PDB file of C-alpha atoms in Angstrom:
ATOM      1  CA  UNK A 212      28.336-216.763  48.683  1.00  0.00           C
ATOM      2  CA  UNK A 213      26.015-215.488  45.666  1.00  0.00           C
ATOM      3  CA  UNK A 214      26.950-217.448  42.236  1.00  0.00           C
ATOM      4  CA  UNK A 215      29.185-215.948  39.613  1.00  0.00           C
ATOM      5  CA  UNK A 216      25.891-215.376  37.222  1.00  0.00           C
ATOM      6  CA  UNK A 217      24.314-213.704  40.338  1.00  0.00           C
ATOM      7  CA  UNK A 218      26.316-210.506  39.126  1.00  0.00           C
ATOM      8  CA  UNK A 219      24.551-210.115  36.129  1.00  0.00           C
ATOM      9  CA  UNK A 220      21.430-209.674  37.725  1.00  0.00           C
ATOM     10  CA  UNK A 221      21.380-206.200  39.468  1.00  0.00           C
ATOM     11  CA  UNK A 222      18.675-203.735  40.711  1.00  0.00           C
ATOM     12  CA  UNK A 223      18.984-199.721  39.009  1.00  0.00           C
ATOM     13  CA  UNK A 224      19.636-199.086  42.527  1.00  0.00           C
ATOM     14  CA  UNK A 225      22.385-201.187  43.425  1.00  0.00           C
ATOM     15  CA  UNK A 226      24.298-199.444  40.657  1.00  0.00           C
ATOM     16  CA  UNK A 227      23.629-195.835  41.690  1.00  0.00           C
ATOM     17  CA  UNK A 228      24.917-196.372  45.312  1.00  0.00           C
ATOM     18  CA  UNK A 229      27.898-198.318  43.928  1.00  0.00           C
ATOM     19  CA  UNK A 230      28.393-194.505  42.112  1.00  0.00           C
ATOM     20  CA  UNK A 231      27.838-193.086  45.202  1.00  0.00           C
ATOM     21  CA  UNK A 232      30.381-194.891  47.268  1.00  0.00           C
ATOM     22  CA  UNK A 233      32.589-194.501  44.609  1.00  0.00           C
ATOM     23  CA  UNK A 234      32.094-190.824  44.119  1.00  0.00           C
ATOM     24  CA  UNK A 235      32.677-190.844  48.103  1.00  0.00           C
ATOM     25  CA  UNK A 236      36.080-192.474  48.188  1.00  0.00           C
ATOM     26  CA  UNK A 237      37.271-190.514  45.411  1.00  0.00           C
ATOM     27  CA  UNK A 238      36.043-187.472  47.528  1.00  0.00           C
ATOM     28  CA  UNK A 239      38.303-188.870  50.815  1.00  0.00           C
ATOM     29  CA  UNK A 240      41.250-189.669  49.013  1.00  0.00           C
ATOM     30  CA  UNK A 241      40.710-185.968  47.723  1.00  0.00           C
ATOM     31  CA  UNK A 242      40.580-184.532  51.382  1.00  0.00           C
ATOM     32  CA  UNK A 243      43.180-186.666  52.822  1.00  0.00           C
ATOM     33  CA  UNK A 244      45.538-185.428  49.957  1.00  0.00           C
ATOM     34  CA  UNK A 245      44.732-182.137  50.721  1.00  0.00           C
ATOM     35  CA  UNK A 246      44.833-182.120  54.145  1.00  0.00           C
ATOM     36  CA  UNK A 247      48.673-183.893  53.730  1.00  0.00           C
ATOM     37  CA  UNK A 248      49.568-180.553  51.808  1.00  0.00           C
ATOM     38  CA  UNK A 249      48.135-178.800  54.381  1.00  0.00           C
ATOM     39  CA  UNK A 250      49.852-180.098  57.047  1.00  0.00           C
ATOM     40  CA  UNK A 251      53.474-179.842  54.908  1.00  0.00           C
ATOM     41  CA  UNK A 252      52.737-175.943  54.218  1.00  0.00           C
ATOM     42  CA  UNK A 253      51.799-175.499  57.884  1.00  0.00           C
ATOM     43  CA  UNK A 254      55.117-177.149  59.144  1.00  0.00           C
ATOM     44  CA  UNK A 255      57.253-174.613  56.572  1.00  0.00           C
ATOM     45  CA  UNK A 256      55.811-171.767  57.660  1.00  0.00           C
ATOM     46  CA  UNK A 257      56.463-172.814  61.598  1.00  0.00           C
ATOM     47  CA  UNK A 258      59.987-173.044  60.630  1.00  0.00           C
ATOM     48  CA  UNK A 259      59.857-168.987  59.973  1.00  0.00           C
ATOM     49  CA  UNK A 260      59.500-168.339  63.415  1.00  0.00           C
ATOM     50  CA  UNK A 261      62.317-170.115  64.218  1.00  0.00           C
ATOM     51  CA  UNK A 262      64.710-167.337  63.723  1.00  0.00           C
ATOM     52  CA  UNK A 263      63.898-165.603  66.805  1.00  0.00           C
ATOM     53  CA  UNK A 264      64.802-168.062  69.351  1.00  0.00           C
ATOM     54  CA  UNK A 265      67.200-170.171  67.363  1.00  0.00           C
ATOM     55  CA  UNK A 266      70.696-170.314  68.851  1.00  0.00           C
ATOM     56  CA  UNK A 267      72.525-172.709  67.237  1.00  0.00           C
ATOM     57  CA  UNK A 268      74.638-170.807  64.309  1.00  0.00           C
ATOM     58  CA  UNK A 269      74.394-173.186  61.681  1.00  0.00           C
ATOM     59  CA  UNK A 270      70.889-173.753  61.829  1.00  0.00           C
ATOM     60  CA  UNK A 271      69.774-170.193  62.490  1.00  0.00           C
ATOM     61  CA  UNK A 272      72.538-169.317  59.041  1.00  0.00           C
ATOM     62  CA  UNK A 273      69.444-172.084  57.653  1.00  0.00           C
ATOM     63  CA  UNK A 274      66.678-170.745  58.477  1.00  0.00           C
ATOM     64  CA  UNK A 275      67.865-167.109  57.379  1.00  0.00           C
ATOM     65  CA  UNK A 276      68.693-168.056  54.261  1.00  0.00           C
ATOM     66  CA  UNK A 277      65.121-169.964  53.795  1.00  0.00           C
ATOM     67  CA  UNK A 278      63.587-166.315  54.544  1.00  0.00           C
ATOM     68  CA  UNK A 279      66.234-164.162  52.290  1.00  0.00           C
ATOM     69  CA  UNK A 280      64.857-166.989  49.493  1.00  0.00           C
ATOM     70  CA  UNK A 281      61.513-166.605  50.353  1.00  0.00           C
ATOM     71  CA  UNK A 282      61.436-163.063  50.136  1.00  0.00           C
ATOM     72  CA  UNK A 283      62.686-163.288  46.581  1.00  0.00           C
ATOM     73  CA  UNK A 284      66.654-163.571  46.827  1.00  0.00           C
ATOM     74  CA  UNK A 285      68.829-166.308  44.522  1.00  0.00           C
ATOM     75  CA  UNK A 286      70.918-167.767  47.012  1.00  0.00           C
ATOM     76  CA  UNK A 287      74.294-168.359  45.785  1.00  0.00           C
ATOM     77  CA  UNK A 288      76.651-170.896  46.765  1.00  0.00           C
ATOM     78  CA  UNK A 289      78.563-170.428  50.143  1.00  0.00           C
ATOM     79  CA  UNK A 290      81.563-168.668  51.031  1.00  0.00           C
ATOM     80  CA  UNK A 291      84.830-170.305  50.594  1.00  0.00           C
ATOM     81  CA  UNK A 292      87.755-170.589  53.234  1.00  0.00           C
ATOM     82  CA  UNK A 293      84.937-170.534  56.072  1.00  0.00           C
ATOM     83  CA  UNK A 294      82.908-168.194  55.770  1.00  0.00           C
ATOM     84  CA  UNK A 295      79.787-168.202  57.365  1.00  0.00           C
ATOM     85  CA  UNK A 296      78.446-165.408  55.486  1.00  0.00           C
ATOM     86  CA  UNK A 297      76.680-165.772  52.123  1.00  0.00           C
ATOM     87  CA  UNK A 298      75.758-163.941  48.821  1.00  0.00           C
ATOM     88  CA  UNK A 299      72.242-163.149  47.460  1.00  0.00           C
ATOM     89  CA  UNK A 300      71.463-162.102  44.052  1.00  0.00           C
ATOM     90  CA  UNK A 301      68.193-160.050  43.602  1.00  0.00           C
ATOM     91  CA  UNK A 302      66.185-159.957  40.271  1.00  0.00           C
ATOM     92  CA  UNK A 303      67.798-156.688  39.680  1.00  0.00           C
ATOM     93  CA  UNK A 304      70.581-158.469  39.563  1.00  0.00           C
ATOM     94  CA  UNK A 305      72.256-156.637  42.943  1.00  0.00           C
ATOM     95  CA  UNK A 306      73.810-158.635  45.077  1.00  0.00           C
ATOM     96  CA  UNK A 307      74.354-158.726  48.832  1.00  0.00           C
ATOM     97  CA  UNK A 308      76.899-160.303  51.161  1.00  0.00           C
ATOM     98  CA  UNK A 309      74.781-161.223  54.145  1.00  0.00           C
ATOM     99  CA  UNK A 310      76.177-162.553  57.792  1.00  0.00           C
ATOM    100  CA  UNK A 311      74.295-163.853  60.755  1.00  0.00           C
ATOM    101  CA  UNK A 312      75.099-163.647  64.346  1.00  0.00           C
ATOM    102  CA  UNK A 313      73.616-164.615  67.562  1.00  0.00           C
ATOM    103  CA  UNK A 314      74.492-162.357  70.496  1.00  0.00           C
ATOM    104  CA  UNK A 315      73.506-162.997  74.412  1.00  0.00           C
ATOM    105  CA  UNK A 316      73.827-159.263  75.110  1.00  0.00           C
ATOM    106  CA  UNK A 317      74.176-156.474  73.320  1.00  0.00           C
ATOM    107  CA  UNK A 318      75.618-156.106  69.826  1.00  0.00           C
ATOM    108  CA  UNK A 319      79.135-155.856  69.346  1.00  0.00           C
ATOM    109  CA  UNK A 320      81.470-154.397  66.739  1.00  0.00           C
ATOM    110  CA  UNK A 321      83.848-156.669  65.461  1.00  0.00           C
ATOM    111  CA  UNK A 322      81.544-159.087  63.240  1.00  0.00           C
ATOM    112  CA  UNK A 323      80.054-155.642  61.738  1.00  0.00           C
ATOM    113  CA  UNK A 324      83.761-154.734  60.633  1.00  0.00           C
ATOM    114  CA  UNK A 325      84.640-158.055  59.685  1.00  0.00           C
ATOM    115  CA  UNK A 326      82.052-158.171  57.226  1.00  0.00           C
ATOM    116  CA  UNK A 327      83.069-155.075  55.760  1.00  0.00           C
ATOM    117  CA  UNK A 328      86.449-156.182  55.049  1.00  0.00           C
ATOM    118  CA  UNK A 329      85.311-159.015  53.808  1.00  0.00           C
ATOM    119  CA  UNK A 330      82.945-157.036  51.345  1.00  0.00           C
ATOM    120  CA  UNK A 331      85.437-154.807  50.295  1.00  0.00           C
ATOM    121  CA  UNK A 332      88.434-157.770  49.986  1.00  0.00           C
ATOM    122  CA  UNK A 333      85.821-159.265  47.772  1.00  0.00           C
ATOM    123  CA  UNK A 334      85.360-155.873  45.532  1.00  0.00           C
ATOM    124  CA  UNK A 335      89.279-156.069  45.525  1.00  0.00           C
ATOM    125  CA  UNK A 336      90.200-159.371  44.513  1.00  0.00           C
ATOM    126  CA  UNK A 337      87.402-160.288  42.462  1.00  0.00           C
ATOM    127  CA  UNK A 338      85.729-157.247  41.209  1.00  0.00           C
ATOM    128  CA  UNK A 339      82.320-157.969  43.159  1.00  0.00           C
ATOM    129  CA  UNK A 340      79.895-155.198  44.362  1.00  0.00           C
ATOM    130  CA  UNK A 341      77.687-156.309  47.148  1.00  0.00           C
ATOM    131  CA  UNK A 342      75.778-154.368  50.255  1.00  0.00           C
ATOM    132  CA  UNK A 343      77.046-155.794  53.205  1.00  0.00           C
ATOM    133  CA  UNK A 344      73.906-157.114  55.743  1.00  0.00           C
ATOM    134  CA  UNK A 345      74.257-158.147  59.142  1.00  0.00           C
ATOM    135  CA  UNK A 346      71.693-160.098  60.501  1.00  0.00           C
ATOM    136  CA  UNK A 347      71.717-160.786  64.361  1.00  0.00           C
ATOM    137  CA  UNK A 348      69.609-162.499  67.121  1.00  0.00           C
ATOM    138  CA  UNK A 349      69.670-160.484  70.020  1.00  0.00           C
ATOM    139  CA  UNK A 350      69.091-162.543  73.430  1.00  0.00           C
ATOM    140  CA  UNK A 351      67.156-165.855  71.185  1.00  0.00           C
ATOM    141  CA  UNK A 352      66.434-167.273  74.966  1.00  0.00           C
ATOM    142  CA  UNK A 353      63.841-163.823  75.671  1.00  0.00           C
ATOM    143  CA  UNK A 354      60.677-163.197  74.476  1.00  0.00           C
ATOM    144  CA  UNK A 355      60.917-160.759  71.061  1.00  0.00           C
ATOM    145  CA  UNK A 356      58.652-158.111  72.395  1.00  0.00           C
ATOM    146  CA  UNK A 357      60.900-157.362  75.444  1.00  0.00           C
ATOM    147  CA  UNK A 358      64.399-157.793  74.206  1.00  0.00           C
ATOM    148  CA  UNK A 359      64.245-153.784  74.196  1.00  0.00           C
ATOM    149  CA  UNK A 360      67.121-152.005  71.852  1.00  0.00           C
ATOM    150  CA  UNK A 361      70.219-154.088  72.270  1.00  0.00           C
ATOM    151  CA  UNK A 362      72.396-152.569  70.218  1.00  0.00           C
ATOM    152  CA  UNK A 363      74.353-149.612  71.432  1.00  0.00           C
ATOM    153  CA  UNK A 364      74.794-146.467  69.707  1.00  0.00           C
ATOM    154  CA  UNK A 365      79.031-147.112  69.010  1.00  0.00           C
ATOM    155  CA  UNK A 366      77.574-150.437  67.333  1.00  0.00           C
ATOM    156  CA  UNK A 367      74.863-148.560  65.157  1.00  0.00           C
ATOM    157  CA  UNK A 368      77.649-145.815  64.517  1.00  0.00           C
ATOM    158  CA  UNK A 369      80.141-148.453  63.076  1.00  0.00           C
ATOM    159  CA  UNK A 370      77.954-149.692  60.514  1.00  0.00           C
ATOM    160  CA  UNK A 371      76.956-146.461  59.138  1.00  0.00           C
ATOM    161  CA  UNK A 372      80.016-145.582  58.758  1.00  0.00           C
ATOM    162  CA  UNK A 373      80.965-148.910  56.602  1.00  0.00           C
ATOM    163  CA  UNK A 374      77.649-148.857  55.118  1.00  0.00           C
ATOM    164  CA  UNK A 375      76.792-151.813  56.412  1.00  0.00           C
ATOM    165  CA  UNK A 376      72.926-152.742  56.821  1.00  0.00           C
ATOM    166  CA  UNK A 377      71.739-153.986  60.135  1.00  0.00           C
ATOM    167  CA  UNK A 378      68.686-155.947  60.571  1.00  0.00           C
ATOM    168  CA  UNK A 379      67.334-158.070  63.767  1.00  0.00           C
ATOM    169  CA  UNK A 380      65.904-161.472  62.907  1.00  0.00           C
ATOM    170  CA  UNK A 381      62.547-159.947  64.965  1.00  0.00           C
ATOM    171  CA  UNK A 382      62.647-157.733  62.372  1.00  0.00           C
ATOM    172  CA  UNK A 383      63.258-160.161  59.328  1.00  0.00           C
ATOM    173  CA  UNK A 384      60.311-161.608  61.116  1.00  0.00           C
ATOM    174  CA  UNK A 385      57.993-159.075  61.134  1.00  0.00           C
ATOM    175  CA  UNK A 386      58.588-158.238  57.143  1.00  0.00           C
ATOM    176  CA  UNK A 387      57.676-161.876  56.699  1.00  0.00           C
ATOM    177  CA  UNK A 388      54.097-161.404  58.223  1.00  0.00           C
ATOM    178  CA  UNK A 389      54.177-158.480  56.258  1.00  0.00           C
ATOM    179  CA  UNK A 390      54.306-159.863  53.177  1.00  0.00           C
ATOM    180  CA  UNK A 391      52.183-162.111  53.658  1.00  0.00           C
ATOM    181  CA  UNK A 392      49.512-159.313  54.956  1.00  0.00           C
ATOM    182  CA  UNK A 393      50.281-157.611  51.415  1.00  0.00           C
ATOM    183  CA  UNK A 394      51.482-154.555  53.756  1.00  0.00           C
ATOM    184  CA  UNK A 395      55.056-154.652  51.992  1.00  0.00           C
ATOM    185  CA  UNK A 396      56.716-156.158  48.747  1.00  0.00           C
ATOM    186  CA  UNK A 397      59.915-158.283  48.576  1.00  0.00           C
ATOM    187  CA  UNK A 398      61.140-155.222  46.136  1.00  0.00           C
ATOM    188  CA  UNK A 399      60.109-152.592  48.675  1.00  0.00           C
ATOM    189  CA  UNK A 400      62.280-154.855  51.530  1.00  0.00           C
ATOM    190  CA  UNK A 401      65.276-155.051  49.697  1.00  0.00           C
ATOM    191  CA  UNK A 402      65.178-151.323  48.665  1.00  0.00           C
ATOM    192  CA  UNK A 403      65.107-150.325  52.497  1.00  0.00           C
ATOM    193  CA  UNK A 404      68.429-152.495  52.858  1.00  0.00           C
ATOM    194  CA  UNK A 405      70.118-151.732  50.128  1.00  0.00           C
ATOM    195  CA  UNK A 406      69.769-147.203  51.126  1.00  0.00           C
ATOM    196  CA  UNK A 407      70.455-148.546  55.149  1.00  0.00           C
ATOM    197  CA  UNK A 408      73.680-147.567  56.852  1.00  0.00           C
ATOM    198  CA  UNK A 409      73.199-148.780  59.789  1.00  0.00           C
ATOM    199  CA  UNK A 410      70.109-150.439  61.635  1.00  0.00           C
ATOM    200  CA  UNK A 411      67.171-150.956  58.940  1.00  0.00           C
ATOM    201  CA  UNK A 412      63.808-148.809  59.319  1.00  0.00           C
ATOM    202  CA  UNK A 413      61.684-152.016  59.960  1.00  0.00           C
ATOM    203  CA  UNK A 414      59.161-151.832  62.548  1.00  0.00           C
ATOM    204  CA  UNK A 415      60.361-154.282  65.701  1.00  0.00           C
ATOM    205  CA  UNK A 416      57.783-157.189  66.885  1.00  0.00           C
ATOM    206  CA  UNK A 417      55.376-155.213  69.641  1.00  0.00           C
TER     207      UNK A 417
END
């Protein structure tokens, strides 16, 4: 090996591409930093799409609250005595009572009147307001684009009568890739929910 003293006697070169490696490392460490938050943003928004085949309740009640956030909703802490269903706050400071349900067939009517009396028992006993949503995952084991309409007309009927909001997690979907296309607002989604009685005018996955 070269003596101590050796160091002090260097070429102009020697220095520069010293620099250079340096500046190179730096760059690397740069990229694979980058590429780390890459991969991390990539793996949240796979997780989006998991609401259309998702058919275990808790985790689908997860990964529908992740989108309700994302699309600009304060998530407020869950229900008590049980309940699966959960309240949203909006900037406007309007809040919804939103449920989630996973259904093999077609849609039926009792979880759309149970979370009406639930809203109104709420406006009862505690004096809060909220738009009752139902979300639901209709058949999570087909593709989206041929589940066809699976929710029959005495289904649709109750909710409009209890003014309760339907929406299909193909739909929820869709508004996410939406968004992100700039095609629709968070403030325009929650204003087609909040004037729905009965299944939501959101375009389906085609």
């Amino acid at each position: 090996p070269p003596p101590d003293w050796a160091q002090d006697f260097r070429l102009p070169q020697e220095q520069v591409l010293q620099d250079t490696i340096k500046d190179h490392e730096d760059a690397i460490q740069n990229l694979y930093t980058s590429l780390d938050t890459a991969r991390e943003a990539l793996q949240k928004a796979q997780k989006a799409s998991r609401i259309l085949y998702e058919a275990d309740q808790m985790k689908l009640n997860q990964y529908v609250r992740e989108s309700f956030y994302v699309l600009g909703a304060e998530l407020l802490p869950a229900m008590e005595n049980g309940k699966e269903a959960f309240r949203a706050q909006l900037p406007n400071g309007l809040q919804a009572t939103i449920d989630v349900k996973i259904f093999l067939n077609s849609l039926e009517i009792e979880p759309i009147l149970a979370l009406d009396r639930f809203v109104r028992d709420s406006l009862a006993t505690e004096g809060r307001e909220s738009k009752g949503i139902l979300v639901v995952n209709m058949r999570p084991d087909s593709n989206p684009t041929e589940r066809g309409l699976l929710l029959p007309p005495e289904a649709i009927n109750a909710a409009q009568k209890t003014h309760i909001c339907l929406i299909t997690t193909t739909q929820l979907f869709n508004i996410l890739s939406m968004r992100q296309k700039g095609v629709v607002s968070p403030e325009q989604f929650w204003q087609i929910l909040f004037q729905t009685s009965g299944l939501a005018n959101i375009p389906e996955l085609t």
